[in-house]
Coordinates of C-alpha atoms and ligand atoms in Angstrom, one line a residue:
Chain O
X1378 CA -19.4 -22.1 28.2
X1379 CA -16.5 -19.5 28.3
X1380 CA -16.8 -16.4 25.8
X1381 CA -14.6 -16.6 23.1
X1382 CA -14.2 -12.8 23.2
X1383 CA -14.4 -10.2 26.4
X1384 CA -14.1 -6.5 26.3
X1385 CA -13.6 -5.4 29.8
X1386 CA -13.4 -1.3 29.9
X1387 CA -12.2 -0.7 27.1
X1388 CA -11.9 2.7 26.1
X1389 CA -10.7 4.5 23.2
X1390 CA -9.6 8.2 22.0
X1391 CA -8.6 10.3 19.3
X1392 CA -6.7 12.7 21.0
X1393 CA -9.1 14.9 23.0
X1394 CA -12.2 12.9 21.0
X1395 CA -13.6 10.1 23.4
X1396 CA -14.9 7.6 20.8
X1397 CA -15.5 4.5 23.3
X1398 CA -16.4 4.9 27.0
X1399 CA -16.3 2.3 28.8
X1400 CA -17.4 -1.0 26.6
X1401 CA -18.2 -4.4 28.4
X1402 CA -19.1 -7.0 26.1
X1403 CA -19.0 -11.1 26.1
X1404 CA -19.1 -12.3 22.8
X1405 CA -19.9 -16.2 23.0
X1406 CA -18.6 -19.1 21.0
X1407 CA -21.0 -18.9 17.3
X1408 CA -23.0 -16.2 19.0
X1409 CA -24.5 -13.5 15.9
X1410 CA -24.2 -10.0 16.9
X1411 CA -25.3 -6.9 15.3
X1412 CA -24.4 -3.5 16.6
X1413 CA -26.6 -0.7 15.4
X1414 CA -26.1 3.1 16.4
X1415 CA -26.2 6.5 14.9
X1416 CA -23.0 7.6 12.8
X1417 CA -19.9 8.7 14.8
X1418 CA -21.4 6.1 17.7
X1419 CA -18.0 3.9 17.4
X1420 CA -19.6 0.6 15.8
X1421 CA -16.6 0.8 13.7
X1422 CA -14.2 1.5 16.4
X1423 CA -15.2 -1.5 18.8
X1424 CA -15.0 -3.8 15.9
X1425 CA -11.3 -2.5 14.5
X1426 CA -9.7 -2.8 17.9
X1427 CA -10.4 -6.9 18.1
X1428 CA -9.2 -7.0 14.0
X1429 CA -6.3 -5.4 15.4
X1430 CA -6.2 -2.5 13.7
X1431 CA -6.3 0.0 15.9
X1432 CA -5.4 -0.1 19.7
X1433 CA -7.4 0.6 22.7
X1434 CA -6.2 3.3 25.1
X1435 CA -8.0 1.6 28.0
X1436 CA -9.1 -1.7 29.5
X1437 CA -8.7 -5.2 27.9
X1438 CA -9.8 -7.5 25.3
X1439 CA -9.4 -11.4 25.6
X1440 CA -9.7 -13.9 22.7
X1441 CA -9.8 -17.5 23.9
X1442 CA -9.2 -15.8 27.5
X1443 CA -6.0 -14.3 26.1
X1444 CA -5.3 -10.8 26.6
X1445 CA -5.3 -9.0 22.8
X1446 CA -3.4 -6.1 23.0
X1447 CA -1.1 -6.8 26.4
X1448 CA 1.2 -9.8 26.9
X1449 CA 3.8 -11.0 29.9
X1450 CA 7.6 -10.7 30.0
X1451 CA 9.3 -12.1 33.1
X1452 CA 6.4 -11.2 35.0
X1453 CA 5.8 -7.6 33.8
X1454 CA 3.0 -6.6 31.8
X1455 CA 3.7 -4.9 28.6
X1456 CA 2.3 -3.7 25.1
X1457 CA 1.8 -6.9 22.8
X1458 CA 3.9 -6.8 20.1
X1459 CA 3.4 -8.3 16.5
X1460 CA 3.8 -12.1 17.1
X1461 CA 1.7 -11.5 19.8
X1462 CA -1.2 -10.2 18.2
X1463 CA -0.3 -12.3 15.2
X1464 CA -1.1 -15.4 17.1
X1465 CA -4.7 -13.9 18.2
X1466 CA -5.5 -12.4 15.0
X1467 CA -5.6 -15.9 12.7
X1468 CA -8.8 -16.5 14.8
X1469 CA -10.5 -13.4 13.7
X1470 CA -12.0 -12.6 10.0
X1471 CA -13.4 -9.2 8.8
X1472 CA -15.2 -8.1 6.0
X1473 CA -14.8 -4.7 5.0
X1474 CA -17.0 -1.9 3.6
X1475 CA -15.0 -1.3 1.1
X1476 CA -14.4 -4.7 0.4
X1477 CA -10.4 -3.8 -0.2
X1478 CA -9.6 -6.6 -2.3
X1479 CA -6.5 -6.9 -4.0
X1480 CA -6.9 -5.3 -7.3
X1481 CA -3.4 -6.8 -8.7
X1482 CA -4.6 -10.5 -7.8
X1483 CA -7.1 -12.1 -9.6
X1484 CA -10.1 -14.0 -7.7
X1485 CA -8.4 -17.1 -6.7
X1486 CA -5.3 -15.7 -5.7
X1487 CA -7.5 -13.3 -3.5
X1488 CA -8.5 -16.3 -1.7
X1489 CA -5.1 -18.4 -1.8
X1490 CA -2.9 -15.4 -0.9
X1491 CA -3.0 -16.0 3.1
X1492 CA -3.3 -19.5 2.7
X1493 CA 0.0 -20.2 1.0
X1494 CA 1.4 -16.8 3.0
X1495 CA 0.1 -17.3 6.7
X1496 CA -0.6 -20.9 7.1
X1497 CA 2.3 -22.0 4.8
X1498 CA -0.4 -24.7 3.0
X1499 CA 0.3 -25.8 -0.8
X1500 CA -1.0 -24.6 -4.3
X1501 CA -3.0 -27.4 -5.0
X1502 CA -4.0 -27.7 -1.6
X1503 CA -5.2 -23.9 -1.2
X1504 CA -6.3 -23.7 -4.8
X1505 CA -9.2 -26.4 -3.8
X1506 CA -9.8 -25.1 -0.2
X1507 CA -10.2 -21.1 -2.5
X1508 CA -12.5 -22.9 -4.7
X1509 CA -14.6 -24.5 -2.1
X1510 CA -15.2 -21.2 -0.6
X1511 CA -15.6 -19.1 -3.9
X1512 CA -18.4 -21.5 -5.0
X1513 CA -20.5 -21.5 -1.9
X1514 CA -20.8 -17.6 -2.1
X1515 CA -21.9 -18.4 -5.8
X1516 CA -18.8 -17.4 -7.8
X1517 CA -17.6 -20.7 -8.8
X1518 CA -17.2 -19.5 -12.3
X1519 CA -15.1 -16.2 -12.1
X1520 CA -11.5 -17.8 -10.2
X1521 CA -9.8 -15.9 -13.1
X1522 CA -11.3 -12.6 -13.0
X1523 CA -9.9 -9.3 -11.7
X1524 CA -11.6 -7.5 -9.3
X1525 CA -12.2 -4.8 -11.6
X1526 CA -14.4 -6.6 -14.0
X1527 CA -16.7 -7.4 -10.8
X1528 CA -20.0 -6.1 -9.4
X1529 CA -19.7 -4.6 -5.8
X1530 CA -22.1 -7.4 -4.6
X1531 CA -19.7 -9.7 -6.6
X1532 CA -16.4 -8.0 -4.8
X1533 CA -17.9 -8.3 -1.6
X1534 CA -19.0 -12.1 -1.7
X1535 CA -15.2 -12.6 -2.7
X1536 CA -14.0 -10.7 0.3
X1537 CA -16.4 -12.9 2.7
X1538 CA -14.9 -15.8 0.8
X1539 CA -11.5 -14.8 1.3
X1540 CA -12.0 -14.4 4.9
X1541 CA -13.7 -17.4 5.2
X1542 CA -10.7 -19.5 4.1
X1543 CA -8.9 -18.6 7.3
X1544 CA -11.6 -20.5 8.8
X1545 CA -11.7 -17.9 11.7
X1546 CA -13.4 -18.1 15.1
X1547 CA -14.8 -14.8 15.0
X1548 CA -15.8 -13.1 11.8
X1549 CA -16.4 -9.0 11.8
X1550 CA -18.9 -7.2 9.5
X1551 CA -18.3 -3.7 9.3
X1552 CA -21.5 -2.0 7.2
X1553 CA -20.8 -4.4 4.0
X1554 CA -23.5 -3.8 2.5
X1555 CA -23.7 0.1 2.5
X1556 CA -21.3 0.8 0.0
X1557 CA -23.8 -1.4 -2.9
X1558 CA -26.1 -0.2 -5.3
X1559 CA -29.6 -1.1 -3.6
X1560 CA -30.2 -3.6 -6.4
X1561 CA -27.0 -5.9 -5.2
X1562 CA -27.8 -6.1 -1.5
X1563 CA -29.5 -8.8 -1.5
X1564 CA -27.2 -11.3 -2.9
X1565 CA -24.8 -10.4 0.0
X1566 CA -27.5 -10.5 2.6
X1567 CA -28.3 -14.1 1.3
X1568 CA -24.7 -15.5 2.0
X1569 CA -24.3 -14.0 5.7
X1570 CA -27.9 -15.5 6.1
X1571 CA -26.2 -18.9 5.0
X1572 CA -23.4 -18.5 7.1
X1573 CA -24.8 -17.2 10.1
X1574 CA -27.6 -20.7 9.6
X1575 CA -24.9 -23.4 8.9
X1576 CA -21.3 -21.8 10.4
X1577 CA -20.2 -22.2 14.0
X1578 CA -18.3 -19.7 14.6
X1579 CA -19.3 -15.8 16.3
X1580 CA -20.4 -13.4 14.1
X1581 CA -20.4 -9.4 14.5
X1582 CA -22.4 -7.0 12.3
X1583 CA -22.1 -3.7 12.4
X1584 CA -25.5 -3.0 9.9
X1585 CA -28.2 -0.6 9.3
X1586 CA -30.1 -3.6 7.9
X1587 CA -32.6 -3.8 10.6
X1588 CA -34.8 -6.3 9.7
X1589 CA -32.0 -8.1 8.4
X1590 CA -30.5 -8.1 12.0
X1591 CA -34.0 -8.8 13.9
X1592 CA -33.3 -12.5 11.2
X1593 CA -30.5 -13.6 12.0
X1594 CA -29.0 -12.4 15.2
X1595 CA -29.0 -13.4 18.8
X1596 CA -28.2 -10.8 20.6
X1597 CA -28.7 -6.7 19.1
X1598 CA -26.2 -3.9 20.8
X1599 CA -27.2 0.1 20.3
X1600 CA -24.1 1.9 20.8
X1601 CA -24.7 5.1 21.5
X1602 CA -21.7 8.2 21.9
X1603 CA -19.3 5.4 22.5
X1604 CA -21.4 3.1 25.1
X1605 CA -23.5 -0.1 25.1
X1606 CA -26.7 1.7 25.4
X1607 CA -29.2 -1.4 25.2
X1608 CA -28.4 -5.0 24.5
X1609 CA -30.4 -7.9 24.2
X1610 CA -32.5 -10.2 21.8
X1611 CA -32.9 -8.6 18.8
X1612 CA -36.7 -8.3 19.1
X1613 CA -36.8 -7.3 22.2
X1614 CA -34.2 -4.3 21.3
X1615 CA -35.6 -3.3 18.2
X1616 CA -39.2 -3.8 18.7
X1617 CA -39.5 -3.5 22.3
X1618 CA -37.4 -1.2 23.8
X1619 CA -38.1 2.1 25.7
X1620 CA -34.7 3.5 25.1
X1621 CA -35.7 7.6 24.1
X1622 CA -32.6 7.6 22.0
X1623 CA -32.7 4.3 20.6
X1624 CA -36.6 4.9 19.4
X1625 CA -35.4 8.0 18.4
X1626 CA -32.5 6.8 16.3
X1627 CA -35.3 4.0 15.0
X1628 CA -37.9 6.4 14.2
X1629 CA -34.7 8.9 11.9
X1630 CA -33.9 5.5 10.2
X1631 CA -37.5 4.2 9.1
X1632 CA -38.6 7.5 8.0
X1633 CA -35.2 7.4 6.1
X1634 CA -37.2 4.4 4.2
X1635 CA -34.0 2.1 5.0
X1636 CA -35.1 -0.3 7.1
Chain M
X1414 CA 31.1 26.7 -42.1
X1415 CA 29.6 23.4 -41.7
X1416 CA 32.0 20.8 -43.5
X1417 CA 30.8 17.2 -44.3
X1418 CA 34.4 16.3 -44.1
X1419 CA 34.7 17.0 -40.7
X1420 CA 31.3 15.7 -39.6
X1421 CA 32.3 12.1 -40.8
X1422 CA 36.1 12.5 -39.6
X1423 CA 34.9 13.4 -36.3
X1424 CA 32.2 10.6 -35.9
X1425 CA 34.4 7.9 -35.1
X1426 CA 36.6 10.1 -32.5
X1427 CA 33.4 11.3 -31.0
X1428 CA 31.1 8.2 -30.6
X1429 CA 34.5 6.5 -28.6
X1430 CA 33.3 8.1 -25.6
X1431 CA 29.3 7.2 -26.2
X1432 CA 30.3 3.6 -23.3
X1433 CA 31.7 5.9 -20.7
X1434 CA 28.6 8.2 -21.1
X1435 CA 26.4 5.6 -21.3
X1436 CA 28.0 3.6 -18.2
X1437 CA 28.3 6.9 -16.3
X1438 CA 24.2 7.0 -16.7
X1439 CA 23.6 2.9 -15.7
X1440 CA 25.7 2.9 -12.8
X1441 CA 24.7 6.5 -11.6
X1442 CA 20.6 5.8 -12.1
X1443 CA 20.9 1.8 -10.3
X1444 CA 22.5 3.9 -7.7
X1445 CA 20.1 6.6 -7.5
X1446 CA 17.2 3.4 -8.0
X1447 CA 19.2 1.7 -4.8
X1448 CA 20.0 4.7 -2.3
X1449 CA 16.3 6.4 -2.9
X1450 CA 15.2 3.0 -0.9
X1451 CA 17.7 3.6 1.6
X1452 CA 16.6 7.8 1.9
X1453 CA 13.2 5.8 2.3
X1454 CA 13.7 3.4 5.2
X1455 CA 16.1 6.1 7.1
X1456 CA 13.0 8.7 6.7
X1457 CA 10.6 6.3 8.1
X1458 CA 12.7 4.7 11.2
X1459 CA 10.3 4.5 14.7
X1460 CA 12.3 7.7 15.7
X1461 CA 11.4 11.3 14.7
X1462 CA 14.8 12.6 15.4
X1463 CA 16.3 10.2 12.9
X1464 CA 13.9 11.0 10.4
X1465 CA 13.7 14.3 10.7
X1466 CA 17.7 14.5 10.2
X1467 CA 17.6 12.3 7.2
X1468 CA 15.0 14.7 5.9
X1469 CA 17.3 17.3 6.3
X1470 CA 20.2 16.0 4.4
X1471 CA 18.3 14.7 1.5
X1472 CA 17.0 18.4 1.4
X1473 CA 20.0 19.7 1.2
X1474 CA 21.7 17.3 -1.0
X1475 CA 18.3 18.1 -3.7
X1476 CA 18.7 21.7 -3.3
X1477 CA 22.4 22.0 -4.0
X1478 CA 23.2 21.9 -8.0
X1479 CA 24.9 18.6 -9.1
X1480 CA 28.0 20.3 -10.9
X1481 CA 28.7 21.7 -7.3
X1482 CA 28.3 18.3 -5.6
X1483 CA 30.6 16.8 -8.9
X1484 CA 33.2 19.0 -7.8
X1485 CA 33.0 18.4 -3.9
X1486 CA 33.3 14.8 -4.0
X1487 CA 36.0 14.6 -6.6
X1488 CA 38.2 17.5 -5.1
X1489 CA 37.1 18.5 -2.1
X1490 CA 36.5 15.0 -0.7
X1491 CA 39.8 13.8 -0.4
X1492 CA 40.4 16.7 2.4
X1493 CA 37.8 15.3 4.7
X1494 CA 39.3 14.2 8.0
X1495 CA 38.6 10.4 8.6
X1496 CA 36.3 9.8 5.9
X1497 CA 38.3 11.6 3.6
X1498 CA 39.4 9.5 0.2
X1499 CA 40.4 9.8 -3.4
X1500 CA 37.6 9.2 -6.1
X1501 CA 38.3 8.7 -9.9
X1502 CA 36.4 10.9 -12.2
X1503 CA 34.1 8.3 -13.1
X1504 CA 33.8 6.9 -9.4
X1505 CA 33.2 10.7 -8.1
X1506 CA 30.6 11.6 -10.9
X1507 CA 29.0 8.4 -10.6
X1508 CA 28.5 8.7 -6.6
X1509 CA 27.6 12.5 -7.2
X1510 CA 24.8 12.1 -9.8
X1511 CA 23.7 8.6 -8.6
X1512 CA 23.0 10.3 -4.4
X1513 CA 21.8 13.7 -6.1
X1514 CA 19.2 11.9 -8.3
X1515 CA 18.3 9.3 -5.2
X1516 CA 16.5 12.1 -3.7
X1517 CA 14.2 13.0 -6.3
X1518 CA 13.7 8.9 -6.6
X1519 CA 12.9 8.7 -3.4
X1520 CA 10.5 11.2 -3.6
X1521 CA 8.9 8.6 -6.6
X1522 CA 8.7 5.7 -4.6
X1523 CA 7.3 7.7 -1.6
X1524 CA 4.8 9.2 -3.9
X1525 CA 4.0 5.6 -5.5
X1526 CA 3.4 3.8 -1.8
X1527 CA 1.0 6.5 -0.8
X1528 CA -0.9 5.4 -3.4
X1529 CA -2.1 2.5 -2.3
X1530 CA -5.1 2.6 -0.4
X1531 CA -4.7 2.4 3.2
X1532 CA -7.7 -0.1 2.9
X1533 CA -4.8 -3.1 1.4
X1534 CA -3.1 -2.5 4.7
X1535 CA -5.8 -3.1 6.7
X1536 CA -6.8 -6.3 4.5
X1537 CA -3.2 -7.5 4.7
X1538 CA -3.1 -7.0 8.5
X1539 CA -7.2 -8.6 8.6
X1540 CA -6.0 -11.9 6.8
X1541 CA -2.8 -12.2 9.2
X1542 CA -0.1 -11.2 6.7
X1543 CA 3.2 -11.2 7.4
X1544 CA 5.0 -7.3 7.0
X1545 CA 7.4 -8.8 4.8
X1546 CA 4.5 -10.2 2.7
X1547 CA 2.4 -6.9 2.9
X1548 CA 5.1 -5.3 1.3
X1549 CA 6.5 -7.6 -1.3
X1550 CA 3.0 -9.0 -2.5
X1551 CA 0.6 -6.6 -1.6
X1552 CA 1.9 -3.0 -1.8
X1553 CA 5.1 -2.5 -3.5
X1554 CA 3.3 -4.4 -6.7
X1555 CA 0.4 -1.9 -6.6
X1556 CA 3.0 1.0 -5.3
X1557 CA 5.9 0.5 -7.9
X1558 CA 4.5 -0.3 -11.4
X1559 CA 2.9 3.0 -11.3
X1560 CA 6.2 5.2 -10.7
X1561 CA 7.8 3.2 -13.5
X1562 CA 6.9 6.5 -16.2
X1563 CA 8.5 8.8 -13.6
X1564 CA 11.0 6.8 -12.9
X1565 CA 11.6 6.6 -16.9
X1566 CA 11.6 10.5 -16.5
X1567 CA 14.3 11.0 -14.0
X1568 CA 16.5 8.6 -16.1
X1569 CA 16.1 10.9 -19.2
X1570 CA 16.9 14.0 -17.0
X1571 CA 20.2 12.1 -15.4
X1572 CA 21.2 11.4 -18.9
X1573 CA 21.1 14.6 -19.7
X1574 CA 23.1 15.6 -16.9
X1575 CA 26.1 12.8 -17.5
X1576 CA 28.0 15.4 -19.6
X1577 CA 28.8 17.5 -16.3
X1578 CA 31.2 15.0 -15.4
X1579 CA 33.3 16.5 -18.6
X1580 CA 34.0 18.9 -16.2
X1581 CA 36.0 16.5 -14.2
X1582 CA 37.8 14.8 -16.9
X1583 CA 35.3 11.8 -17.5
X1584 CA 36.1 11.0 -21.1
X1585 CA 32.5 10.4 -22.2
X1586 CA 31.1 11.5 -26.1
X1587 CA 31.3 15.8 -24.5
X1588 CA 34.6 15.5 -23.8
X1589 CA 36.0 13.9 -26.8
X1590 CA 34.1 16.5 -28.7
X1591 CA 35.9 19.3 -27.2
X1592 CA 39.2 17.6 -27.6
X1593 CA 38.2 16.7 -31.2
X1594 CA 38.1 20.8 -31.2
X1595 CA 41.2 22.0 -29.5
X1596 CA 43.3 19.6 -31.8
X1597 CA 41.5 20.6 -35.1
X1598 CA 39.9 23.8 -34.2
X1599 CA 36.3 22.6 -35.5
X1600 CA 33.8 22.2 -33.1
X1601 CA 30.6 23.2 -34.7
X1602 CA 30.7 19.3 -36.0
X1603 CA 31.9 17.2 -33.1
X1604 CA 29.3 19.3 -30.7
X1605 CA 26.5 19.1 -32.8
X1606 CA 27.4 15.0 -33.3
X1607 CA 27.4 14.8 -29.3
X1608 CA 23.5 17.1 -29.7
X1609 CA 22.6 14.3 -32.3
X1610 CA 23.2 11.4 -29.9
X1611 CA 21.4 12.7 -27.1
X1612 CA 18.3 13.1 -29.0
X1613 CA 19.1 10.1 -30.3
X1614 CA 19.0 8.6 -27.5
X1615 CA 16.2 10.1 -25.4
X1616 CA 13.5 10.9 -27.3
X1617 CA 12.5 7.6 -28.4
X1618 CA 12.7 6.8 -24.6
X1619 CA 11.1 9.3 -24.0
X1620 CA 8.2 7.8 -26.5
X1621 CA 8.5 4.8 -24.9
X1622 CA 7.9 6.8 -21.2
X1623 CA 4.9 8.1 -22.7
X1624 CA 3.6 4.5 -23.8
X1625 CA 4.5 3.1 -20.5
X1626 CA 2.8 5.9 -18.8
X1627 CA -0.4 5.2 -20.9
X1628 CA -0.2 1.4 -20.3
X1629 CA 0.2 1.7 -16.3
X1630 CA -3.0 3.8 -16.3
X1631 CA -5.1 1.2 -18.2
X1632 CA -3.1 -1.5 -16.4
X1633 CA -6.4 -3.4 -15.0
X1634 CA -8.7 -2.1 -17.6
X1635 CA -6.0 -4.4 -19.6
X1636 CA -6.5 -7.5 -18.0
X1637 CA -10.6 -6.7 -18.0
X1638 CA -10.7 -7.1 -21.0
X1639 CA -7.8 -9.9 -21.5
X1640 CA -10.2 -11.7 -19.5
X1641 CA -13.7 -11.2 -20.9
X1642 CA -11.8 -12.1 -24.0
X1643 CA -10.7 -15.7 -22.9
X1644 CA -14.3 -16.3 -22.2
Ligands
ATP243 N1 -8.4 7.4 13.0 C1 -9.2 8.2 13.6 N2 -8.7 9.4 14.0 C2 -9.6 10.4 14.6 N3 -10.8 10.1 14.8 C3 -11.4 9.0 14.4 C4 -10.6 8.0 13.8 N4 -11.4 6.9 13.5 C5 -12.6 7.2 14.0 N5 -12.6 8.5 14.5 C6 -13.8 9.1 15.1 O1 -14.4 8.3 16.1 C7 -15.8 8.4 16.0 C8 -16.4 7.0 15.9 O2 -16.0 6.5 14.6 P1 -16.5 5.1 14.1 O3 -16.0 5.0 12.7 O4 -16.3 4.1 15.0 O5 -18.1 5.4 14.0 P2 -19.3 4.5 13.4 O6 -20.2 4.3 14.5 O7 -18.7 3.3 12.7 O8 -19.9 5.5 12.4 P3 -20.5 5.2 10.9 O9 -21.9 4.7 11.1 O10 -20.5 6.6 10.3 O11 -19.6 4.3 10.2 C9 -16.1 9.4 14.9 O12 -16.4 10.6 15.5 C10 -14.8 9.4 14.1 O13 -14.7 10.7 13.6
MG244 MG1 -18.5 2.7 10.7

């Protein structure tokens, strides 16, 4: 089976600040990954250059085998530009820390909005696939709410939902639970757990929900000062590992009472 | 002395002018609402030399009073080599109020876009937007509503700086005052009926700024409650 994403070298700086060094990383058709790592590490980072949304100042990314961020004119190689990355990005999903809904839309039209916009579908027809999606994260009953009047466990199931609709290949997790009061955690939790059991496409978490990550994911990365420092089964990363910094890192975060 | 008389007498002659003032501010403000886009796209262009010089000029076109720029389109233009031309009164105050007052209305919408949270960018460009779409239906409708008070504001201010074009010979509700006065030698009347229609006219907008302003700050508490009241 071919990956469905590849980071080969990539690198990437802030001016004199080396955030990523050097990543490597196959990401395989439905495959669930979590990254863990301290702060400042670059989980983030690796996850914002494949959304797009920032661009690497080394090495390449393929989706599908397709180079991300570099594309071919008469032979030369140049700097993708946006139809280019346009036509990688409807593959690829990400739901935000911040959840960033649209505050000026209500529920549905969260959820319709790149269905009419980007894939050009109808009302009706968007309205029922929004629907669909809204009620299987268990909010079936709040289409014509604003998302002010929601709970942040409530905002965030809508953003899952509203990335969902795109029905992406690849869907990105950046920390989306650690912006929630404790208490609404949970109910988050419990819809990635249901994706991550009956969806096919790859998953990436970036998550400080260890035992949550030991659950559900294949494979566990710890990124540490901008490399792949360990990666493998998630019990056998977590639980197993000799990695100094990686116990280390464990040890800060159960003593935090976190995990 | 004050006179009655003259008061009424005057009214009539006076309130003649109250269209071409009123026009003068319309046309000037959808000018100054239209050109503070275009200070806005040619600050922002890929290059920094281009912005940079736009910068410039919108600088210097804020920091310079609007009588002087008044009196430099309508009678200094016309010496310009080239680009050089004759402007009406109305024409010449309209252009000079409308591109002075674009600079500060830039400065509004600029003010309104930053705003928005970087974070509805970065969901636009997640979910595969389009840029035309990420403007028109994500940003500019949480960008623009909130500039409408200041917006209201600048209008109020341009309105109040319509009679500067008397200078000129625009025959608005200032200038018939004063003429009322050279033919009749009363002006405490005509003046203070041309002081009575400005606040006339701008302090209820300027009540109705001040609701606006109040509204656009509770604009999604509103629907909140709109909505748990439908339930
Ligand atoms: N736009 C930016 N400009 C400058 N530096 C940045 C930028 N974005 C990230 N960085 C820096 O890159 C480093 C890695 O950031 P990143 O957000 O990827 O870390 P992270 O592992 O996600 O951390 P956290 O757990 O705190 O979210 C940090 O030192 C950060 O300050
Ligand atoms: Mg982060």
């Amino acid at each position: 089976m071919e990956p469905v994403v590849q980071y080969k070298e990539v690198q990437k700086s802030f001016g004199d600040t080396h955030v990523l060094k050097g990543i490597n990383l196959d990401i395989m058709p439905s495959e669930k990954i979590a990254i863990i790592g301290p702060s400042g590490s670059g989980k983030t980072t690796i996850i914002r250059l494949l959304m797009t949304l920032a661009e690497p100042t080394g090495g390449d990314i393929l989706v599908d085998g397709k180079n991300l961020w570099k594309m071919e004119v008469n032979g030369k190689t140049k700097t993708a530009n946006e139809k280019h990355l346009g036509a990688v990005r409807d593959d690829i999903g990400m739901v935000f820390q911040h959840f960033n809904l649209f505050p000026h839309k209500t529920i549905l039209e969260n959820c319709t909005l790149p269905l009419t916009s980007v894939q050009k579908m109808d009302k009706t027809e968007a309205e029922a696939l929004a629907k669909q999606m809204l009620d299987r994260v268990g909010l079936g009953d709040k289409f014509e709410a604003y998302p002010a009047n929601l709970s942040g466990g409530q905002k965030q199931r809508v953003a899952m939902a509203r990335a969902l609709v795109m029905k992406p290949k690849i869907m990105l997790f950046d920390e989306v639970t650690s912006a929630l009061d404790p208490e609404l955690v949970g109910e988050v939790l419990e819809v990635i757990r249901d994706l991550a059991a009956h969806e096919d496409m790859a998953m990436v978490l970036v998550t400080h929900e260890m035992e949550f990550a030991l659950e559900i994911a294949d494979r566990v990365l710890f990124l540490d000062e901008g490399v792949i420092a360990e990666s493998g089964p998630a019990d056998d990363v977590i639980n197993k590992s000799e990695n100094p910094r990686l116990q280390e890192f464990l040890k800060r975060f159960r003593s935090n009472g976190q995990s | 002395m004050w006179s009655w008389e003259t008061f009424i007498d005057a009214f009539p002659f006076v309130i003649e002018g109250i269209n071409i003032t009123l026009g003068l501010t319309v046309t000037s403000y959808l000018l100054a609402l239209a050109a503070g886009f275009i200070w806005l796209v040619l600050e922002s262009t890929p290059s920094r030399i281009i912005n940079f010089f736009f910068h410039w000029i919108r600088e210097f076109i804020r920091s310079t009073p609007p009588l002087v720029q008044i009196f430099f389109l309508y009678f200094a233009w016309p010496e310009v080599p080239y680009v050089g031309m004759t402007f009406t009164p109305f024409i010449a105050a309209m252009l000079a109020l409308g591109i002075h007052f674009s600079t500060y209305i830039s400065e509004v919408y600029r003010s309104g876009i930053e705003s928005v949270d970087q974070g509805q960018w970065e969901a636009s460009k997640a979910l595969n937007l389009s840029t035309k779409d990420t403007w028109m239906r994500i940003v500019l409708p949480q960008a623009l509503p909130p500039t409408i008070p200041m917006l209201g504001n600048y209008l109020i201010i341009l309105f109040k700086e319509v009679p500067l074009a008397a200078t000129i010979g625009v025959v608005g509700i200032l200038s018939l005052a004063r003429t009322y006065g050279s033919n009749t030698w009363a002006y405490l009347e005509p003046i203070t009926i041309v002081a009575i229609l400005f606040l006339l006219l701008s302090y209820p907008s300027a009540l109705l700024i001040r609701w606006l302003e109040k509204k656009m700050n509770n604009r999604f508490e509103k629907k909140e409650t709109k909505v748990k009241v439908s339930k």
